[in-house]
PDB file of C-alpha atoms and ligand atoms in Angstrom:
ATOM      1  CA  UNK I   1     -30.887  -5.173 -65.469  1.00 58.00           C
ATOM      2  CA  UNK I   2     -29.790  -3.056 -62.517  1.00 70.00           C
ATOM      3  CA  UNK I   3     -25.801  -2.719 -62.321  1.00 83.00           C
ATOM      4  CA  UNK I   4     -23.763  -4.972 -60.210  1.00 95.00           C
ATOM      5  CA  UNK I   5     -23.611  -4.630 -56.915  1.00 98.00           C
ATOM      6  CA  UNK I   6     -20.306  -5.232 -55.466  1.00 98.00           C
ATOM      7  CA  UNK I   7     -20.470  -7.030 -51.494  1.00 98.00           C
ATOM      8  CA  UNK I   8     -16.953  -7.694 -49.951  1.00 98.00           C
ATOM      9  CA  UNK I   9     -15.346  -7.933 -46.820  1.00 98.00           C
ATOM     10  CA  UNK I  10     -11.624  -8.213 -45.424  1.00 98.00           C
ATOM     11  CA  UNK I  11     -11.606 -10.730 -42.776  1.00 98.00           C
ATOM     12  CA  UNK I  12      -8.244  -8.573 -41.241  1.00 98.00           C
ATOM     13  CA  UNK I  13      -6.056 -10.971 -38.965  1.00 98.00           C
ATOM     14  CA  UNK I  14      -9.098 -12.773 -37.505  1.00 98.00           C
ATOM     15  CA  UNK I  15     -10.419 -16.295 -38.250  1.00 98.00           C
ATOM     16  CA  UNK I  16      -8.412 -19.601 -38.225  1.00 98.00           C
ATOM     17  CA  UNK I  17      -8.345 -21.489 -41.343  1.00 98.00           C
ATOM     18  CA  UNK I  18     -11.252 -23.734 -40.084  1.00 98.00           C
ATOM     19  CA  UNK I  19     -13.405 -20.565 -38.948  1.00 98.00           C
ATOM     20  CA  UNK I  20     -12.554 -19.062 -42.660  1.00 98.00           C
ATOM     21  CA  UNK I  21     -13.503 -22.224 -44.250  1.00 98.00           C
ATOM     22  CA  UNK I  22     -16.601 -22.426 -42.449  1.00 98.00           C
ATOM     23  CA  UNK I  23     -17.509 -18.530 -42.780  1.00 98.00           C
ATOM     24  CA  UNK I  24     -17.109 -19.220 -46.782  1.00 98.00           C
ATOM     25  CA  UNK I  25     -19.431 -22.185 -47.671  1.00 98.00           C
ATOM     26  CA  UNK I  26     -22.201 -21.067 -44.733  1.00 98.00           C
ATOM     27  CA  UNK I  27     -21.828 -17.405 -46.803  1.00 98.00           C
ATOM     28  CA  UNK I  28     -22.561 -19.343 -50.272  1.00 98.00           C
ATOM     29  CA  UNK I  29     -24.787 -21.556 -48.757  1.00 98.00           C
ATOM     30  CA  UNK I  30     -26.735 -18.460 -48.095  1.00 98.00           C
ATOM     31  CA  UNK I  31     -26.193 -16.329 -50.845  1.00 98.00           C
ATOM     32  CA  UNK I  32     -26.313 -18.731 -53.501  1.00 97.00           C
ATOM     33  CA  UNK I  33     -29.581 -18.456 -54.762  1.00 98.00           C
ATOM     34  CA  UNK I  34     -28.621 -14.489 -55.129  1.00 97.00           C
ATOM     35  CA  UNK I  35     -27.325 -14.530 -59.067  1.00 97.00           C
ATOM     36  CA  UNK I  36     -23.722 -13.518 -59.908  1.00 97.00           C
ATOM     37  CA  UNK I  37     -25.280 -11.638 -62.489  1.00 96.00           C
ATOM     38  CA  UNK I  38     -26.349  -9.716 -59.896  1.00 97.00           C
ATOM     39  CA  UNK I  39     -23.795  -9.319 -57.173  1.00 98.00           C
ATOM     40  CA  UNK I  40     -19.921  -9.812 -57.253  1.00 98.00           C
ATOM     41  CA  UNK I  41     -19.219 -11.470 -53.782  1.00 98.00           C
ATOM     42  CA  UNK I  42     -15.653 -11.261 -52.640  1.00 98.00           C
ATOM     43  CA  UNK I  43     -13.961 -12.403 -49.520  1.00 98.00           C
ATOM     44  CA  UNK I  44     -10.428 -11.092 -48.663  1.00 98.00           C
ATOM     45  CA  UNK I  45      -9.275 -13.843 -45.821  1.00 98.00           C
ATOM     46  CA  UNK I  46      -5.506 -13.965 -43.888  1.00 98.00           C
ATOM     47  CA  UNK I  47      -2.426 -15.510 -46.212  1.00 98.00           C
ATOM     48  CA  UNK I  48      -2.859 -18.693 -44.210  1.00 98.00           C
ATOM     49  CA  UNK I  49      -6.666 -19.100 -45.301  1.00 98.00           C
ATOM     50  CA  UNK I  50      -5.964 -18.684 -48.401  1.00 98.00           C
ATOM     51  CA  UNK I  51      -4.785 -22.140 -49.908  1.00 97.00           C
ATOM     52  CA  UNK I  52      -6.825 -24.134 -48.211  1.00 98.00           C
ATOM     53  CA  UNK I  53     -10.098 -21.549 -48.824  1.00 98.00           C
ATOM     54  CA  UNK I  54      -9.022 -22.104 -52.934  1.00 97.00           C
ATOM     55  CA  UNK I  55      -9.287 -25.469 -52.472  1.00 97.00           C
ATOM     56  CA  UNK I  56     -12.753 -25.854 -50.499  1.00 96.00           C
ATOM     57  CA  UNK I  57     -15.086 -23.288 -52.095  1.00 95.00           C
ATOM     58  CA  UNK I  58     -16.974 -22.836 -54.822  1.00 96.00           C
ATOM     59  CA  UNK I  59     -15.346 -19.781 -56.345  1.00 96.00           C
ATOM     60  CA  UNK I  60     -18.129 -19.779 -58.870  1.00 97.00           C
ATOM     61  CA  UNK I  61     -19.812 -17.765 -56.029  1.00 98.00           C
ATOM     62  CA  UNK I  62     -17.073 -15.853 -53.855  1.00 98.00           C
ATOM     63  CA  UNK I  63     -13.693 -14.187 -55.644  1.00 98.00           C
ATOM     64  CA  UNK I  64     -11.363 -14.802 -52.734  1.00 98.00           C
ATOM     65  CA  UNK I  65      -8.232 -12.346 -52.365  1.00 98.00           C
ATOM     66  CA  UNK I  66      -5.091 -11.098 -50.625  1.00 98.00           C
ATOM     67  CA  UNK I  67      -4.913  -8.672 -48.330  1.00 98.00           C
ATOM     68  CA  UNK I  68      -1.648  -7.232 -49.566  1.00 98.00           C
ATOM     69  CA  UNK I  69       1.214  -8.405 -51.768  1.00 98.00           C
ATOM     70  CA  UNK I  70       4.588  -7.481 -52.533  1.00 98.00           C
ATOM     71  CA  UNK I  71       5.670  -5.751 -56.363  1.00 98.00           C
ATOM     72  CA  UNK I  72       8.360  -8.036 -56.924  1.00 98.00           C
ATOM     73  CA  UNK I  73       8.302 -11.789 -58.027  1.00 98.00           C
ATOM     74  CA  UNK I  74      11.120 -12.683 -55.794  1.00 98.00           C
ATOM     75  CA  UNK I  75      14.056 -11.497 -53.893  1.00 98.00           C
ATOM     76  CA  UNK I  76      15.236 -10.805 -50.429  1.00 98.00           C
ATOM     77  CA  UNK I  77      11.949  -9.504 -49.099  1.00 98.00           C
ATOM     78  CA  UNK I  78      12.044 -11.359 -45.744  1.00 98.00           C
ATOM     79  CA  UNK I  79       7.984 -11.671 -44.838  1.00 97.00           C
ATOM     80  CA  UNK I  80       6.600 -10.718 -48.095  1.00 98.00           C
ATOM     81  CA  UNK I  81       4.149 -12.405 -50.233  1.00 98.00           C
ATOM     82  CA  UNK I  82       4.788 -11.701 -54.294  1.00 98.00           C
ATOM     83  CA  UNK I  83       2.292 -12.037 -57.068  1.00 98.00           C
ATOM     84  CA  UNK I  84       3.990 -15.090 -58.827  1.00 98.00           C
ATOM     85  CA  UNK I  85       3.354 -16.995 -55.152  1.00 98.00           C
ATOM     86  CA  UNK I  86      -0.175 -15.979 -55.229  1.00 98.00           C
ATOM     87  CA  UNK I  87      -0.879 -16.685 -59.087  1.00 98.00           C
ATOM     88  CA  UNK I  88       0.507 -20.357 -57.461  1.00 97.00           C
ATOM     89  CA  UNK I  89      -2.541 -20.687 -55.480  1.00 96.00           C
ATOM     90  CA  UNK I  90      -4.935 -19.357 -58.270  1.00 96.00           C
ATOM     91  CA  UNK I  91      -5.562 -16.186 -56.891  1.00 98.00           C
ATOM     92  CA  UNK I  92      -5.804 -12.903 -59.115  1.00 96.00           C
ATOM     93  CA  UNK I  93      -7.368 -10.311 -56.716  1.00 98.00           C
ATOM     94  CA  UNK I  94      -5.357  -8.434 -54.687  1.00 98.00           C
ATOM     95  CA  UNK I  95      -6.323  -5.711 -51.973  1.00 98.00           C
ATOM     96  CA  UNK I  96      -3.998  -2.749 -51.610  1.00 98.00           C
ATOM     97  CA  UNK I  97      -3.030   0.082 -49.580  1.00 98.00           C
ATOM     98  CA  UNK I  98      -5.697  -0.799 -47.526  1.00 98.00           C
ATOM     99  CA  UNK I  99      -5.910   1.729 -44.177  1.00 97.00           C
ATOM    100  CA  UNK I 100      -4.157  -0.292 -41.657  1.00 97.00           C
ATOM    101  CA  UNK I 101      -1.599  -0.897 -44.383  1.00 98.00           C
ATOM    102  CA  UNK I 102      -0.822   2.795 -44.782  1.00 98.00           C
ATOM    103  CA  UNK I 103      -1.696   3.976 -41.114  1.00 96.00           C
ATOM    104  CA  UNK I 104      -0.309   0.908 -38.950  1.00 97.00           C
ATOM    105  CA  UNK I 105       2.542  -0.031 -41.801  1.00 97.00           C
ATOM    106  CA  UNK I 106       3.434   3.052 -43.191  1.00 98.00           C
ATOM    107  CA  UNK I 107       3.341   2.162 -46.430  1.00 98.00           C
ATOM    108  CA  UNK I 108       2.934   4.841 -49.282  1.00 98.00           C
ATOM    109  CA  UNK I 109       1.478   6.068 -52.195  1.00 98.00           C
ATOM    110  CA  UNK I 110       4.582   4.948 -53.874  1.00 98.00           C
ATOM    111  CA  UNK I 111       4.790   1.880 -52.672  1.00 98.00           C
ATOM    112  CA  UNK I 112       0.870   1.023 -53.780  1.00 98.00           C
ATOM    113  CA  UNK I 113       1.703   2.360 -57.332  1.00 98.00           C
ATOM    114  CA  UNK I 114       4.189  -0.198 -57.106  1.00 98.00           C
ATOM    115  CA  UNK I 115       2.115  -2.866 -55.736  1.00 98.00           C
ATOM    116  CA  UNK I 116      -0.902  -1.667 -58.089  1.00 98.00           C
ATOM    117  CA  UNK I 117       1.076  -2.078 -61.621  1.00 98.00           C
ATOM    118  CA  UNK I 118       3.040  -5.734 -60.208  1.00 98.00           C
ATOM    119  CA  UNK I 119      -0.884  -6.501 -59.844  1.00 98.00           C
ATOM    120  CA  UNK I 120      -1.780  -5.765 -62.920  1.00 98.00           C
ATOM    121  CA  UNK I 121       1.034  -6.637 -65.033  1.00 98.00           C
ATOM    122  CA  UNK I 122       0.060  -9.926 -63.617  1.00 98.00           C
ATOM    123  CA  UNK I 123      -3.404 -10.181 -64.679  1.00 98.00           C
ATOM    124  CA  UNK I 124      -4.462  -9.187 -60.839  1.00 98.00           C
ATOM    125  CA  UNK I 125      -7.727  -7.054 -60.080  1.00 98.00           C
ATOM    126  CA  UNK I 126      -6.226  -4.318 -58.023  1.00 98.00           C
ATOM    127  CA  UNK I 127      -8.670  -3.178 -55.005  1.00 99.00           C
ATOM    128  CA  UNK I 128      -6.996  -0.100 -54.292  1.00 98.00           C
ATOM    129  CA  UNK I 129      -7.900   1.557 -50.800  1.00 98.00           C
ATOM    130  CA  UNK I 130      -8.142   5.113 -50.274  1.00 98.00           C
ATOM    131  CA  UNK I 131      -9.432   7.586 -47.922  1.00 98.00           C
ATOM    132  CA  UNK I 132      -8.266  10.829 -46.070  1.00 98.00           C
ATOM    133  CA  UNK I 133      -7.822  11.126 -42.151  1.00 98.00           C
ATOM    134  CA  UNK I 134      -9.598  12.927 -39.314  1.00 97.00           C
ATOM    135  CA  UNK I 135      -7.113  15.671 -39.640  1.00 98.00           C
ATOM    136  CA  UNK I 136      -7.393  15.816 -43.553  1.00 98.00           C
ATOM    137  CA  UNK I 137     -10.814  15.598 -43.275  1.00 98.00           C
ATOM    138  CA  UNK I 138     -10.699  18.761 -40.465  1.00 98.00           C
ATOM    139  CA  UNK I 139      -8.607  20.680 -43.092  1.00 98.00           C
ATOM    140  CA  UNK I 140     -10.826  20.743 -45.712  1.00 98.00           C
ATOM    141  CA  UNK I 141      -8.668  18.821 -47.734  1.00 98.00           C
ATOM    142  CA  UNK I 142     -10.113  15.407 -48.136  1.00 98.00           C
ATOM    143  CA  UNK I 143     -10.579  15.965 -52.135  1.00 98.00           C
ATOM    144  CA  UNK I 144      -7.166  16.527 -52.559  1.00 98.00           C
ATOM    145  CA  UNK I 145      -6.357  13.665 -50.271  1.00 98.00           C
ATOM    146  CA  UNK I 146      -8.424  11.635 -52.245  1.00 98.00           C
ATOM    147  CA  UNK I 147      -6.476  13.094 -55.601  1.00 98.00           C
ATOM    148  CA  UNK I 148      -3.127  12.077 -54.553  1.00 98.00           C
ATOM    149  CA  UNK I 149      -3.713   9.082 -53.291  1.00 98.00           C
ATOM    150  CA  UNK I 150      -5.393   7.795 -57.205  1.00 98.00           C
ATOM    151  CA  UNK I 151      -3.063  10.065 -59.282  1.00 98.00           C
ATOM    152  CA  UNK I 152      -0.167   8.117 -57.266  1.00 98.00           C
ATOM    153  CA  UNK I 153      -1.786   4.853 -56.767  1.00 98.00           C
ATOM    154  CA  UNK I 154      -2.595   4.877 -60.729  1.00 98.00           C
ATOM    155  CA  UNK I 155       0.323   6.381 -61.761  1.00 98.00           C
ATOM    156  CA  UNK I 156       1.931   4.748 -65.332  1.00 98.00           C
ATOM    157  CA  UNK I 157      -0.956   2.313 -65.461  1.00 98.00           C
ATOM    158  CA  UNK I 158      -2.348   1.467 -69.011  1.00 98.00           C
ATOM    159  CA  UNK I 159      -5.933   2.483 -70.485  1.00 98.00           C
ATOM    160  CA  UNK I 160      -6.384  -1.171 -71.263  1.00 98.00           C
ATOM    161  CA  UNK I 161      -5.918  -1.948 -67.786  1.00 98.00           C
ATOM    162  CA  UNK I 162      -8.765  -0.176 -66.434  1.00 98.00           C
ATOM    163  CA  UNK I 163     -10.797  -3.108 -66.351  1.00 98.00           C
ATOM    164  CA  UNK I 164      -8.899  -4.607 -63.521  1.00 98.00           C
ATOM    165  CA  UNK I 165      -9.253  -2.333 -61.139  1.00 98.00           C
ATOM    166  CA  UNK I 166     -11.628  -1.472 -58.182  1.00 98.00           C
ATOM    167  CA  UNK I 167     -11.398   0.955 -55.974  1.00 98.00           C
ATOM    168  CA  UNK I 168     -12.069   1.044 -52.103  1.00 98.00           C
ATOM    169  CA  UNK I 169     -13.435   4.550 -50.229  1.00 98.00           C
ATOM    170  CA  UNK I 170     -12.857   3.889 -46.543  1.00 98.00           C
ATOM    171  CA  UNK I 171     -11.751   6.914 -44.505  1.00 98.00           C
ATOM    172  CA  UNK I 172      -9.836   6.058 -41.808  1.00 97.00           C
ATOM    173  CA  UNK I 173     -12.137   7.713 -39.279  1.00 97.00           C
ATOM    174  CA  UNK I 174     -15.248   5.847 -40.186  1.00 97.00           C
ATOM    175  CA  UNK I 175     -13.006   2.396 -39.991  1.00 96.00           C
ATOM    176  CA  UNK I 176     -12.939  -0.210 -37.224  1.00 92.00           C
ATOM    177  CA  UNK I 177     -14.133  -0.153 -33.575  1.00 92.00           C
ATOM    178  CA  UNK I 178     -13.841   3.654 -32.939  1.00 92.00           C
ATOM    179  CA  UNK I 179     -15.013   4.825 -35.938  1.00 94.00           C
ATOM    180  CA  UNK I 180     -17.977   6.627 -37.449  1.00 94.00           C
ATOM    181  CA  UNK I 181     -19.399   5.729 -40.345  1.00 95.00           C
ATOM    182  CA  UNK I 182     -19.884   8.915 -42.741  1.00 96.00           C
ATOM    183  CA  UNK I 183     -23.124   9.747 -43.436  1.00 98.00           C
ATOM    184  CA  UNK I 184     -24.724   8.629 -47.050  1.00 98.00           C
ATOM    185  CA  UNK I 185     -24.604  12.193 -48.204  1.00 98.00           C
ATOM    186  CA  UNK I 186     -20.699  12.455 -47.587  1.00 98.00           C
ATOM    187  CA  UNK I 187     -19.919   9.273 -48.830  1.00 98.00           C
ATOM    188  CA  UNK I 188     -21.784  10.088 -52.306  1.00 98.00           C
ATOM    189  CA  UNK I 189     -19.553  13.490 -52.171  1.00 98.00           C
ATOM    190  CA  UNK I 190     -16.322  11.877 -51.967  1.00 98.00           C
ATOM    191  CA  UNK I 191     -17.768   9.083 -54.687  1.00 98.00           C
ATOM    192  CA  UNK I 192     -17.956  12.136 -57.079  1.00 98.00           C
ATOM    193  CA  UNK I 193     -14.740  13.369 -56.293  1.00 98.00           C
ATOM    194  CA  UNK I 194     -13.280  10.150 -57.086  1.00 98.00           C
ATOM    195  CA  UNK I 195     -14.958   9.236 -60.385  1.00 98.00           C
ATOM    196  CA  UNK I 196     -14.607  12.807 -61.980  1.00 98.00           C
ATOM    197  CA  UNK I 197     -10.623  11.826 -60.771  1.00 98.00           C
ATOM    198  CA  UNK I 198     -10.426   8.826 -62.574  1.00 98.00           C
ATOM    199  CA  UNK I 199     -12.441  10.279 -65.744  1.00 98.00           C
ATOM    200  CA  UNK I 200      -9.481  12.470 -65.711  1.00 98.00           C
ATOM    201  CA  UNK I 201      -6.775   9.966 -65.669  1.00 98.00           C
ATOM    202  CA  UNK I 202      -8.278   7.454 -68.207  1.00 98.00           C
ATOM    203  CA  UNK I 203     -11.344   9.238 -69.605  1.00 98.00           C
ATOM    204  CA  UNK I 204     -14.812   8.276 -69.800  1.00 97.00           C
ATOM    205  CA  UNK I 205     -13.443   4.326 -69.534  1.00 97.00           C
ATOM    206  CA  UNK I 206     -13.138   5.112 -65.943  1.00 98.00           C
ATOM    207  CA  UNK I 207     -16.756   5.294 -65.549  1.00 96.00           C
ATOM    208  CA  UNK I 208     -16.320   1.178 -65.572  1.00 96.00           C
ATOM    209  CA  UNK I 209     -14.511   1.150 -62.649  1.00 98.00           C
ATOM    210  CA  UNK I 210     -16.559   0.124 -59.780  1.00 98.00           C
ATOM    211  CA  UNK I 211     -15.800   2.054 -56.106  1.00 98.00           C
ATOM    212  CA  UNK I 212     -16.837   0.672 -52.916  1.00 98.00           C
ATOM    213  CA  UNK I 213     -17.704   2.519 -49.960  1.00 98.00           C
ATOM    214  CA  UNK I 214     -15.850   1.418 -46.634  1.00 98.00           C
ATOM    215  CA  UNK I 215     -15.534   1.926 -43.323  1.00 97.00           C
ATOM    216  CA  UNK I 216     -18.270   0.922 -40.483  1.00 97.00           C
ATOM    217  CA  UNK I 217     -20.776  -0.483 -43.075  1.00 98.00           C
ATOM    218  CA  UNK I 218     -23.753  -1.882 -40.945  1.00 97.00           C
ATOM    219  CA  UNK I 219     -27.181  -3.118 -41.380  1.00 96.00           C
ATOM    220  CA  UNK I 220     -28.350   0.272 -40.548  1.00 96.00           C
ATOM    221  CA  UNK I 221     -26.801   2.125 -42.387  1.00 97.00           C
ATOM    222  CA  UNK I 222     -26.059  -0.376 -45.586  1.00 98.00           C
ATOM    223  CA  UNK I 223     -29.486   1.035 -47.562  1.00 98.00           C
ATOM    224  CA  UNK I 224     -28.668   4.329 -47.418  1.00 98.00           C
ATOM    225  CA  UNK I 225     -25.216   4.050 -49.149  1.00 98.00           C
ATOM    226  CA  UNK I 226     -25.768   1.144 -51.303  1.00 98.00           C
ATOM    227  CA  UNK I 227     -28.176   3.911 -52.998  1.00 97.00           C
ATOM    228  CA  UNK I 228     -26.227   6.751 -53.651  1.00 97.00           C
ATOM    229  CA  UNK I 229     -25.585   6.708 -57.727  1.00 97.00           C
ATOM    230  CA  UNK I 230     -22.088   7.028 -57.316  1.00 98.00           C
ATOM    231  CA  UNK I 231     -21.707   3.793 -54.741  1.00 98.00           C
ATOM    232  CA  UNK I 232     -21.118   0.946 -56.759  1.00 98.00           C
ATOM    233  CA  UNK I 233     -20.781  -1.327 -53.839  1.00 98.00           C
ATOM    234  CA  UNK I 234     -20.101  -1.939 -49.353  1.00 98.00           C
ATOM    235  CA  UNK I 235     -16.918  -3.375 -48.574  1.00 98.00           C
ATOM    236  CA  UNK I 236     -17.706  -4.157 -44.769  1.00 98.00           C
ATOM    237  CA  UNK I 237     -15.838  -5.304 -41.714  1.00 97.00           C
ATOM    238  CA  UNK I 238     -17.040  -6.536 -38.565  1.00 97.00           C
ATOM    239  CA  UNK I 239     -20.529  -6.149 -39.962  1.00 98.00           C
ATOM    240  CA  UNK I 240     -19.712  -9.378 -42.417  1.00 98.00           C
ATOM    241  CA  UNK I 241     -18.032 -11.564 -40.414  1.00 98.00           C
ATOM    242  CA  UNK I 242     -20.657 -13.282 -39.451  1.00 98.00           C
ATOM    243  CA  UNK I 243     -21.904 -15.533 -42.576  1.00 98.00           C
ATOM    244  CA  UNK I 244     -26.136 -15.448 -42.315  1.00 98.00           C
ATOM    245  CA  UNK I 245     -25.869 -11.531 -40.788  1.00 98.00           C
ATOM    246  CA  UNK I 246     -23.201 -10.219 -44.215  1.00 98.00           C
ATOM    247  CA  UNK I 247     -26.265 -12.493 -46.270  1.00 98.00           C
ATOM    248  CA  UNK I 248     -28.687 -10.174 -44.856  1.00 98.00           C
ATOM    249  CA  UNK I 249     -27.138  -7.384 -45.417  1.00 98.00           C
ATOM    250  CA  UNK I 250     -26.350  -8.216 -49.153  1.00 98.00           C
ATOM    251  CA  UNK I 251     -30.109  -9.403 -49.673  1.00 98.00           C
ATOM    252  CA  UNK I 252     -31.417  -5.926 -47.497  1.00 98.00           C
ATOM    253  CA  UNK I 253     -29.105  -3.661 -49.727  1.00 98.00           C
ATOM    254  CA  UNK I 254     -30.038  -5.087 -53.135  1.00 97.00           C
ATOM    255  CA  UNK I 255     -33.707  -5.432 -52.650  1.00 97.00           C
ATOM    256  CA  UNK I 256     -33.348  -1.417 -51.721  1.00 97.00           C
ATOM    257  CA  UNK I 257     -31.787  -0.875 -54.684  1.00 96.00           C
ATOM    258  CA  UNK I 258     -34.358  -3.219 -56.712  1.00 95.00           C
ATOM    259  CA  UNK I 259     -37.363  -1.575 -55.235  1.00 93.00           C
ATOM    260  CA  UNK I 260     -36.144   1.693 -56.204  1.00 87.00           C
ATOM    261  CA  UNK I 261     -36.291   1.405 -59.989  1.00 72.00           C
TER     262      UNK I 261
HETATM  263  P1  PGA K 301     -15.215  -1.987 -40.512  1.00 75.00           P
HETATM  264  O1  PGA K 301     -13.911  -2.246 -41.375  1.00 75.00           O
HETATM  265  O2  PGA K 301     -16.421  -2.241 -41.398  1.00 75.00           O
HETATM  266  O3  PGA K 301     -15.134  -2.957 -39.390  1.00 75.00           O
HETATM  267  O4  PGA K 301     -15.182  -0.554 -40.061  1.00 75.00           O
HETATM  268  C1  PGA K 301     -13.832  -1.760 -42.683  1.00 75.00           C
HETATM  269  C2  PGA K 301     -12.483  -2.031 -43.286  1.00 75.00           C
HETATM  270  O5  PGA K 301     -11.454  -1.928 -42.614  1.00 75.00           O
HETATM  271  O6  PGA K 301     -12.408  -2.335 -44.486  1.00 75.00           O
END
């Protein structure tokens, strides 16, 4: 069998809880007969989505997670959401450091090491985010960029953890509205960068961990990364938010990949 594919999206601060709720069972309606075997199908919605979501889908089909979370249990964290609250709701995936985190938030490479062992000390799957800037990029220092932000991000986490963690290539110019997605060829660059990184940090266990490429993922352009032997899966935006077109991308991606073996 080929490897997994891995299709996700971040639904960002759009959809109401009825819209998400909708979004999810038309997206398994459509997807279903796709096997899990197959595909790992996740589906990152708001906080507010997120109860009600756990309660009417068939998570058999769709992992749902958080967009973000805070790396203590409890405390005086005014607006923050902490793991043991999500483990409440039954959820164990957890997106961090995502771009708008970091760029609109100003959160850190600290502060996702932080967030990254609180997930996994509780039995989260970590989705870390990472990706350099325009200006990096212009530089010539993405790779290093791209360095930091896992040697940080990973710092003090255990070899047995490994398993529970995924990691998210979006550069922040290829993300959202005015971006532009990177071409297939750059995208499998910075893929390499970022395994032979985390080959280095846990050895050749690494090579489990599955890395997404982000960041203005479209039907045109979905085949061509989805490809590249160092993209493990697309973790799409606007492209997904529709239910039947994300299903057509998923089912247009794999059966490239199928076809090419
Ligand atoms: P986009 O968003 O596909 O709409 O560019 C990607 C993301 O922010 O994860």
């Amino acid at each position: 069998m080929n490897k997994k594919l891995y299709f996700g999206s971040n639904l960002k601060m759009y959809k109401s809880i009825k819209a998400t709720i909708d979004y999810l069972q038309r997206l398994i309606e459509n997807t279903k007969d796709i096997s899990r075997d197959e595909i790992e199908l996740f589906i990152i919605p708001s906080y507010t989505s997120l109860e009600s979501a756990t309660k009417n889908v068939d998570r058999n089909y769709v992992k749902l997670g958080a967009q973000n979370m805070c790396w203590e249990e409890e405390g005086q964290f005014t607006g923050e959401i902490s793991p043991v609250m999500l483990d409440e709701l039954g959820i164990n995936l957890v997106m961090i450091g995502h771009s708008e985190r970091r760029h609109v938030f100003g959160e850190t490479d600290v502060e996702e090491n932080l967030k990254v062992k609180a997930a996994l000390n509780h039995n989260f799957t970590a989705l870390l985010c990472i990706g350099e800037t325009e200006d990096e990029k212009r530089y010539g220092i993405s790779d290093e960029v791209l360095r930091t932000q896992l040697k940080v991000g990973l710092h003090g986490v255990a070899l047995s953890q490994v398993g529970n963690i995924w990691i998210a290539y979006e550069p922040v110019w290829s993300i959202g509205v005015n971006g532009t997605p990177a071409t297939a060829d750059y995208a499998e660059k910075m893929h390499k960068v970022i395994k032979e990184c985390l080959v280095e940090i846990f050895g050749e266990k690494a090579l489990e961990i599955p890395v997404l490429y982000g960041g203005s993922v479209n039907p045109n352009n979905a085949k061509d990364l989805i490809v590249q032997p160092s993209i493990d899966g697309l973790f799409v935006g606007r492209a997904a938010w529709q239910a039947e077109k994300f299903d057509q991308l998923i089912r247009e991606a794999k059966d490239t990949v199928d076809n090419q073996k």
